[in-house]
CSV table of C-alpha atoms and ligand atoms in Angstrom, one decimal:
chain,number,residue,atom,x,y,z
A,1130,UNK,CA,17.2,15.2,7.0
A,1131,UNK,CA,19.8,14.9,9.7
A,1132,UNK,CA,19.2,11.4,11.1
A,1133,UNK,CA,18.5,9.5,7.8
A,1134,UNK,CA,16.2,6.7,6.8
A,1135,UNK,CA,15.6,3.3,8.5
A,1136,UNK,CA,14.0,0.2,7.0
A,1137,UNK,CA,11.8,-2.3,8.8
A,1138,UNK,CA,12.0,-5.6,7.0
A,1139,UNK,CA,15.4,-4.7,5.5
A,1140,UNK,CA,16.2,-8.3,4.6
A,1141,UNK,CA,13.0,-8.8,2.7
A,1142,UNK,CA,12.2,-8.6,-1.0
A,1143,UNK,CA,11.1,-4.9,-0.7
A,1144,UNK,CA,13.6,-4.1,2.1
A,1145,UNK,CA,16.6,-5.1,-0.1
A,1146,UNK,CA,15.5,-2.8,-2.9
A,1147,UNK,CA,14.6,0.0,-0.5
A,1148,UNK,CA,18.2,-0.1,0.8
A,1149,UNK,CA,19.5,0.3,-2.8
A,1150,UNK,CA,17.1,3.1,-3.6
A,1151,UNK,CA,17.9,5.1,-0.5
A,1152,UNK,CA,21.6,5.0,-1.6
A,1153,UNK,CA,20.7,5.8,-5.2
A,1154,UNK,CA,18.8,8.8,-3.9
A,1155,UNK,CA,21.9,10.1,-2.1
A,1156,UNK,CA,20.2,9.8,1.2
A,1157,UNK,CA,21.6,8.3,4.4
A,1158,UNK,CA,20.6,4.7,5.4
A,1159,UNK,CA,20.9,4.3,9.1
A,1160,UNK,CA,20.0,0.6,9.0
A,1161,UNK,CA,17.1,-1.5,9.8
A,1162,UNK,CA,15.3,-4.3,11.6
A,1163,UNK,CA,14.5,-7.9,10.5
A,1164,UNK,CA,14.8,-11.4,11.9
A,1165,UNK,CA,17.8,-11.6,14.2
A,1166,UNK,CA,19.6,-14.0,11.9
A,1167,UNK,CA,18.9,-11.9,8.8
A,1168,UNK,CA,21.8,-11.0,6.4
A,1169,UNK,CA,21.8,-7.3,5.5
A,1170,UNK,CA,24.0,-5.8,2.8
A,1171,UNK,CA,25.2,-2.5,4.3
A,1172,UNK,CA,23.5,-0.5,7.1
A,1173,UNK,CA,23.3,-1.9,10.6
A,1174,UNK,CA,20.7,-4.3,12.0
A,1175,UNK,CA,19.1,-2.7,15.1
A,1176,UNK,CA,17.8,-4.9,17.9
A,1177,UNK,CA,14.2,-3.7,17.7
A,1178,UNK,CA,11.9,-1.0,16.3
A,1179,UNK,CA,12.4,1.3,19.3
A,1180,UNK,CA,16.1,1.4,18.7
A,1181,UNK,CA,15.6,2.0,14.9
A,1182,UNK,CA,13.0,4.7,15.6
A,1183,UNK,CA,15.4,6.6,17.9
A,1184,UNK,CA,18.2,6.5,15.3
A,1185,UNK,CA,16.1,7.5,12.2
A,1186,UNK,CA,14.2,10.5,11.0
A,1187,UNK,CA,11.8,8.3,9.1
A,1188,UNK,CA,11.2,4.5,9.0
A,1189,UNK,CA,10.1,2.7,5.8
A,1190,UNK,CA,8.1,-0.3,6.9
A,1191,UNK,CA,7.5,-3.3,4.6
A,1192,UNK,CA,7.2,-6.2,7.0
A,1193,UNK,CA,4.0,-8.1,8.1
A,1194,UNK,CA,0.6,-6.9,9.4
A,1195,UNK,CA,1.4,-8.5,12.8
A,1196,UNK,CA,4.0,-5.8,13.4
A,1197,UNK,CA,1.8,-2.7,12.8
A,1198,UNK,CA,0.5,-2.0,16.3
A,1199,UNK,CA,3.8,-2.3,18.0
A,1200,UNK,CA,5.5,-0.2,15.2
A,1201,UNK,CA,2.8,2.4,15.5
A,1202,UNK,CA,3.4,2.8,19.3
A,1203,UNK,CA,7.3,2.9,18.9
A,1204,UNK,CA,7.4,5.4,16.1
A,1205,UNK,CA,4.8,7.7,17.7
A,1206,UNK,CA,6.8,7.6,21.0
A,1207,UNK,CA,10.0,8.5,19.2
A,1208,UNK,CA,8.5,11.1,17.0
A,1209,UNK,CA,9.8,9.4,13.9
A,1210,UNK,CA,7.9,9.6,10.6
A,1211,UNK,CA,6.5,6.4,9.1
A,1212,UNK,CA,6.3,5.3,5.5
A,1213,UNK,CA,4.0,2.3,5.8
A,1214,UNK,CA,3.8,-0.1,2.9
A,1215,UNK,CA,2.8,-3.3,4.8
A,1216,UNK,CA,-0.6,-4.6,3.6
A,1217,UNK,CA,-3.3,-7.0,5.1
A,1218,UNK,CA,-4.0,-4.7,8.1
A,1219,UNK,CA,-7.0,-5.4,10.4
A,1220,UNK,CA,-9.4,-2.7,11.5
A,1221,UNK,CA,-7.5,-2.6,14.9
A,1222,UNK,CA,-4.2,-2.2,13.0
A,1223,UNK,CA,-5.6,0.6,11.0
A,1224,UNK,CA,-6.9,2.3,14.2
A,1225,UNK,CA,-3.3,2.1,15.6
A,1226,UNK,CA,-2.0,3.8,12.4
A,1227,UNK,CA,-4.6,6.6,12.7
A,1228,UNK,CA,-3.7,7.1,16.4
A,1229,UNK,CA,0.0,7.3,15.5
A,1230,UNK,CA,-0.8,9.8,12.8
A,1231,UNK,CA,-2.0,12.3,15.5
A,1232,UNK,CA,1.6,12.5,16.7
A,1233,UNK,CA,3.8,11.8,13.6
A,1234,UNK,CA,3.6,12.1,9.8
A,1235,UNK,CA,2.5,8.8,8.4
A,1236,UNK,CA,2.5,8.1,4.6
A,1237,UNK,CA,0.5,4.9,4.1
A,1238,UNK,CA,-0.1,3.5,0.6
A,1239,UNK,CA,-1.1,0.0,-0.5
A,1240,UNK,CA,1.0,0.7,-3.6
A,1241,UNK,CA,3.8,3.3,-3.9
A,1242,UNK,CA,3.9,3.2,-7.8
A,1243,UNK,CA,3.0,6.5,-9.4
A,1244,UNK,CA,1.1,4.7,-12.1
A,1245,UNK,CA,-1.2,2.9,-9.7
A,1246,UNK,CA,-1.9,6.1,-7.9
A,1247,UNK,CA,-3.0,7.7,-11.1
A,1248,UNK,CA,-5.3,4.6,-11.7
A,1249,UNK,CA,-6.7,5.1,-8.2
A,1250,UNK,CA,-7.6,8.7,-9.1
A,1251,UNK,CA,-9.1,7.6,-12.4
A,1252,UNK,CA,-11.1,4.8,-10.7
A,1253,UNK,CA,-12.9,7.3,-8.5
A,1254,UNK,CA,-13.8,9.5,-11.4
A,1255,UNK,CA,-15.0,6.6,-13.5
A,1256,UNK,CA,-17.1,5.3,-10.7
A,1257,UNK,CA,-18.7,8.7,-10.2
A,1258,UNK,CA,-19.5,8.9,-13.9
A,1259,UNK,CA,-20.9,5.4,-14.4
A,1260,UNK,CA,-24.2,4.6,-12.6
A,1261,UNK,CA,-23.8,1.7,-10.2
A,1262,UNK,CA,-27.1,0.3,-11.3
A,1263,UNK,CA,-25.9,-0.2,-14.8
A,1264,UNK,CA,-22.1,-0.7,-14.5
A,1265,UNK,CA,-20.9,-3.7,-12.4
A,1266,UNK,CA,-17.5,-3.0,-10.9
A,1267,UNK,CA,-15.1,-6.0,-10.7
A,1268,UNK,CA,-11.5,-5.9,-9.6
A,1269,UNK,CA,-9.1,-8.7,-10.6
A,1270,UNK,CA,-5.6,-9.0,-9.3
A,1271,UNK,CA,-2.7,-11.4,-9.7
A,1272,UNK,CA,0.4,-11.7,-7.6
A,1273,UNK,CA,3.4,-14.0,-7.0
A,1274,UNK,CA,2.8,-17.3,-5.1
A,1275,UNK,CA,4.4,-16.1,-1.9
A,1276,UNK,CA,1.9,-13.3,-1.2
A,1277,UNK,CA,0.1,-14.0,2.1
A,1278,UNK,CA,-3.0,-11.6,2.0
A,1279,UNK,CA,-5.9,-11.3,-0.5
A,1280,UNK,CA,-7.3,-9.4,-2.0
A,1281,UNK,CA,-4.2,-7.3,-2.4
A,1282,UNK,CA,-4.0,-3.9,-0.6
A,1283,UNK,CA,-4.0,-2.3,-4.0
A,1284,UNK,CA,-7.1,-4.1,-5.0
A,1285,UNK,CA,-8.8,-3.0,-1.8
A,1286,UNK,CA,-7.5,0.6,-2.5
A,1287,UNK,CA,-9.2,0.4,-5.9
A,1288,UNK,CA,-12.4,-0.8,-4.3
A,1289,UNK,CA,-12.3,2.1,-1.8
A,1290,UNK,CA,-11.8,4.5,-4.8
A,1291,UNK,CA,-14.8,3.1,-6.6
A,1292,UNK,CA,-16.8,3.2,-3.4
A,1293,UNK,CA,-15.9,6.8,-2.8
A,1294,UNK,CA,-16.8,7.7,-6.4
A,1295,UNK,CA,-20.2,6.1,-5.7
A,1296,UNK,CA,-20.7,7.7,-2.3
A,1297,UNK,CA,-20.9,4.4,-0.4
A,1298,UNK,CA,-18.7,2.4,2.1
A,1299,UNK,CA,-16.7,-0.4,0.5
A,1300,UNK,CA,-17.6,-2.7,3.5
A,1301,UNK,CA,-21.3,-2.4,2.6
A,1302,UNK,CA,-20.9,-3.5,-1.0
A,1303,UNK,CA,-17.8,-5.7,-1.2
A,1304,UNK,CA,-18.2,-9.2,-2.8
A,1305,UNK,CA,-15.1,-11.2,-2.4
A,1306,UNK,CA,-14.1,-14.9,-2.9
A,1307,UNK,CA,-17.3,-16.1,-4.7
A,1308,UNK,CA,-17.5,-19.9,-4.4
A,1309,UNK,CA,-20.3,-22.5,-4.7
A,1310,UNK,CA,-24.0,-21.4,-4.9
A,1311,UNK,CA,-23.4,-17.8,-3.9
A,1312,UNK,CA,-26.4,-16.3,-5.6
A,1313,UNK,CA,-26.7,-13.7,-8.3
A,1314,UNK,CA,-24.5,-10.6,-8.3
A,1315,UNK,CA,-25.8,-7.8,-6.2
A,1316,UNK,CA,-26.6,-4.5,-8.1
A,1317,UNK,CA,-24.0,-2.0,-6.8
A,1318,UNK,CA,-21.7,-4.6,-5.4
A,1319,UNK,CA,-17.9,-4.3,-5.9
A,1320,UNK,CA,-16.4,-7.7,-6.8
A,1321,UNK,CA,-12.9,-9.0,-6.1
A,1322,UNK,CA,-11.0,-11.9,-7.5
A,1323,UNK,CA,-7.5,-12.8,-6.5
A,1324,UNK,CA,-5.1,-15.0,-8.6
A,1325,UNK,CA,-1.9,-16.3,-7.2
A,1326,UNK,CA,1.0,-17.9,-9.1
A,1327,UNK,CA,4.6,-17.7,-10.4
A,1328,UNK,CA,6.5,-14.5,-9.7
A,1329,UNK,CA,4.0,-11.9,-10.8
A,1330,UNK,CA,5.0,-8.6,-9.2
A,1331,UNK,CA,1.5,-7.1,-9.3
A,1332,UNK,CA,-1.3,-6.9,-11.9
A,1333,UNK,CA,-4.6,-5.1,-11.3
A,1334,UNK,CA,-7.6,-4.7,-13.6
A,1335,UNK,CA,-10.7,-2.6,-12.8
A,1336,UNK,CA,-13.6,-3.5,-15.0
A,1337,UNK,CA,-16.9,-1.8,-15.4
A,1338,UNK,CA,-19.3,-4.2,-17.1
A,1339,UNK,CA,-22.6,-2.9,-18.5
A,1340,UNK,CA,-25.1,-4.7,-20.8
A,1341,UNK,CA,-23.8,-3.0,-23.9
A,1342,UNK,CA,-20.2,-2.0,-23.1
A,1343,UNK,CA,-17.2,-2.9,-20.9
A,1344,UNK,CA,-14.6,-0.4,-19.8
A,1345,UNK,CA,-11.4,-1.7,-18.2
A,1346,UNK,CA,-8.2,-0.2,-16.9
A,1347,UNK,CA,-5.1,-2.3,-16.2
A,1348,UNK,CA,-1.9,-1.6,-14.3
A,1349,UNK,CA,1.0,-4.1,-14.5
A,1350,UNK,CA,4.1,-3.7,-12.4
A,1351,UNK,CA,7.1,-5.5,-14.0
A,1352,UNK,CA,9.6,-4.8,-11.3
A,1353,UNK,CA,8.9,-4.1,-7.6
A,1354,UNK,CA,11.6,-1.5,-7.7
A,1355,UNK,CA,8.8,0.9,-8.8
A,1356,UNK,CA,7.4,0.6,-5.3
A,1357,UNK,CA,10.8,1.2,-3.7
A,1358,UNK,CA,11.6,4.4,-5.6
A,1359,UNK,CA,8.1,5.6,-4.7
A,1360,UNK,CA,8.5,4.8,-1.1
A,1361,UNK,CA,11.9,6.6,-0.9
A,1362,UNK,CA,10.3,9.6,-2.5
A,1363,UNK,CA,7.6,9.5,0.2
A,1364,UNK,CA,10.3,9.1,2.9
A,1365,UNK,CA,12.1,12.2,1.7
A,1366,UNK,CA,8.7,14.1,1.5
A,1367,UNK,CA,8.0,13.5,5.2
A,1368,UNK,CA,10.9,15.8,6.2
A,1369,UNK,CA,9.4,18.7,8.2
A,1370,UNK,CA,5.9,17.5,7.6
A,1371,UNK,CA,3.4,18.0,10.5
A,1372,UNK,CA,1.6,14.9,12.0
A,1373,UNK,CA,-1.1,13.4,9.8
A,1374,UNK,CA,-2.1,10.4,7.8
A,1375,UNK,CA,-1.0,11.0,4.2
A,1376,UNK,CA,-1.3,9.0,1.1
A,1377,UNK,CA,0.9,8.6,-2.0
A,1378,UNK,CA,-1.5,11.0,-3.7
A,1379,UNK,CA,-0.3,13.7,-1.2
A,1380,UNK,CA,3.3,12.9,-2.1
A,1381,UNK,CA,2.6,13.1,-5.8
A,1382,UNK,CA,0.7,16.4,-5.4
A,1383,UNK,CA,-2.5,14.7,-6.7
A,1384,UNK,CA,-4.6,14.8,-3.5
A,1385,UNK,CA,-7.4,17.4,-3.2
A,1386,UNK,CA,-6.5,20.2,-0.8
A,1387,UNK,CA,-7.2,19.4,2.9
A,1388,UNK,CA,-10.0,21.5,4.3
B,268,LIG,P1,9.1,-10.3,2.5
B,268,LIG,O1,8.5,-11.4,3.2
B,268,LIG,O2,10.1,-10.6,1.4
B,268,LIG,O3,9.8,-9.3,3.5
B,268,LIG,C1,9.3,-9.0,4.7
B,268,LIG,C2,10.4,-8.9,5.7
B,268,LIG,O4,10.0,-8.4,7.0
B,268,LIG,C3,11.1,-10.2,5.9
B,268,LIG,O5,12.6,-10.1,5.7
B,268,LIG,C4,10.8,-10.6,7.4
B,268,LIG,O6,11.8,-11.3,8.0
B,268,LIG,C5,10.6,-9.2,8.0
B,268,LIG,N1,9.8,-9.2,9.2
B,268,LIG,C6,8.6,-9.8,9.4
B,268,LIG,N2,8.1,-9.6,10.6
B,268,LIG,C7,9.1,-8.9,11.3
B,268,LIG,C8,9.2,-8.4,12.6
B,268,LIG,N3,8.3,-8.7,13.5
B,268,LIG,N4,10.3,-7.6,12.9
B,268,LIG,C9,11.2,-7.4,11.9
B,268,LIG,N5,11.2,-7.9,10.7
B,268,LIG,C10,10.1,-8.6,10.3
B,268,LIG,O7,7.8,-9.5,1.9
B,268,LIG,P2,7.8,-8.3,0.8
B,268,LIG,O8,7.4,-8.8,-0.5
B,268,LIG,O9,9.0,-7.4,0.9
B,268,LIG,O10,6.5,-7.5,1.4
B,268,LIG,C11,6.5,-7.0,2.7
B,268,LIG,C12,5.1,-6.3,2.9
B,268,LIG,O11,5.1,-5.1,2.0
B,268,LIG,C13,3.9,-7.1,2.5
B,268,LIG,O12,2.8,-6.7,3.4
B,268,LIG,C14,3.5,-6.7,1.1
B,268,LIG,O13,2.2,-6.9,0.8
B,268,LIG,C15,3.9,-5.2,1.2
B,268,LIG,N6,4.2,-4.6,-0.1
B,268,LIG,C16,3.7,-3.3,-0.3
B,268,LIG,C17,4.0,-2.6,-1.4
B,268,LIG,C18,3.5,-1.2,-1.6
B,268,LIG,O14,3.9,-0.5,-2.6
B,268,LIG,N7,2.8,-0.7,-0.6
B,268,LIG,C19,4.8,-3.2,-2.4
B,268,LIG,C20,5.3,-4.5,-2.2
B,268,LIG,C21,4.9,-5.2,-1.1
C-alpha cells in the first residue's frame, strides 16, 4: 500500500486506538481529520475529508452518522477505499454508502471484532434452525453512557442476522423500546432492549426463548482495541480490492462466496 492509511475521527476514542494499531501493524499512518482544535498524537491533521482522501489509499472512519454522506462522496471521488465503523446511519446514509461502493471498496461493519462476527454467523444459523413461531428472539445490549445511538449497530446486525435466518426483513418484525401499554409480544417479532451506563465497552446477548427452553449467546468486549485491530486488518485487506460493499465476514474469510 503506497499511500498509507488515514483516520476520520482520529482524536476520538476509536481514532486514538486506530492510530496506535496502524503503527503496531507496521503500516503507514498518513494522518486524519477531526475537530479543527483536536489534539492528535502523531500523524497530521488534514483540513477536510477530500484532502485526507487524496493523501490516503484507505480511510478508516469512526466519526458520527452526520458525516457519512459527505464522506461517501469524497472517498468515491478520490477512489480511496473506506473502512466504515460509524453506526447510527439512516436509510439515506446507507444508500450513499451503497452508491460509493459502486466506485470504491467499502468494508462496513457495525462491529470489527472477530468474535462478534462469529456470533453473527451463529445467529443466522440458530434462527434458521429454531422456528420463529416457538422461539422468541430478543437482543439485549449494554454500552457506556456516552453512546449516542440505540439499539447499537451490532444489536441491529444481530437482528438482521436473525431475520436473514428466518427469511424475513428486520424492518417488518422489529420491536424496539417497549414502554407503557404496548400489547403482547408479536409472534415472530425480534425484540431489542438497550441499556446505557458506566464505561461498558460493548455487551450483546441474543436470546431465543421458547416455552420449555432458553438458548442464549453472549459476547462481551472488554477493550475497544479489539475493534481497532479488526479495522486495521480490514484496511490492509482493501489493498487491490475491486469496488464493492464488503463486510468483516469477507475480511475474515467467513462470507459465503459471491455469486
Ligand atoms: P468519539 O466521540 O470518541 O469519536 C468520534 C470522533 O469523530 C471525535 O473525535 C469527533 O470530534 C470526530 N468527528 C465527529 N464529527 C466529525 C466531522 N464532521 N469531521 C471530523 N471529525 C468528526 O466516538 P467513538 O467511541 O470513537 O465512536 C465513533 C463511532 O464509531 C460511533 O458511531 C460508534 O458507534 C462507532 N464504533 C464502531 C465500532 C465498530 O467496531 N464498528 C466500534 C466502536 C465504535
